[in-house]
Amino acid sequence: TAEILLKDTELSPWYNLSKGGGNNDNLINIFDASTVAKKEKEYLSDLKKYQNSDGGFAWIKGGKSSLYMTLYMVDRLAQASYFGVKPPMDITQNALKYLHNEYKKFDFTKTYYPFEAIYYAYVISAFDKTLLVQSTRKEVQTLADYIDGQKEILAPLGQVYMAVIYH
């Protein structure tokens, strides 16, 4: 859409120069605590706008919740926590609830490449265990057992995810 193209243009390094500005006019001072706090607040506000009422995230704002996009967002929140950034609990808990509800739809009778199952177990296992309820830990173990039964078809990335799950 035009809105996305405009935003992409504004984010390009040449946009400011085309308006007569300098190279450094749009840089954010990441060493200034007040600037960082302000930007964090802005980004969290934007992130909340992209989360649907069911807790899932869509590919585009206002779109249908996507299992993959929600897994990806939760994965990124977990990754941030590794670096000492506390994930926003309301966003994280709502996303985990969405994922839990999607897990209930998973069909363990089918044999197919279990990427979503691996990615789900990997993402969930990345969180501090205090965020997870007992039933969620059991889901991860159930998925790990299911995937183990199909390990001969796992790609290298799936094998890495499984190693992390069992770590």
Coordinates of C-alpha atoms in Angstrom, one line a residue, residues 47-66 70 94-95 98:
L47 CA 3.9 -3.6 18.8
K48 CA 0.6 -3.7 20.8
K49 CA -1.2 -2.3 17.7
Y50 CA -0.1 -5.3 15.7
Q51 CA -1.3 -7.9 18.2
N52 CA -4.8 -9.1 17.6
S53 CA -7.4 -9.6 20.3
D54 CA -6.8 -13.4 20.2
G55 CA -3.1 -12.7 21.2
G56 CA -1.7 -13.6 17.8
F57 CA 0.2 -11.5 15.3
A58 CA -0.6 -11.1 11.7
W59 CA 1.6 -10.5 8.7
I60 CA 0.1 -7.0 8.3
K61 CA -1.7 -4.8 10.8
G62 CA -5.3 -5.8 11.2
G63 CA -4.8 -9.1 9.3
K64 CA -5.7 -12.6 10.5
S65 CA -3.5 -14.0 13.2
S66 CA -0.7 -16.2 11.9
T70 CA 3.2 -15.2 16.3
N94 CA -1.3 -13.0 25.2
A95 CA 0.9 -14.4 22.5
Y98 CA -2.7 -17.8 21.3

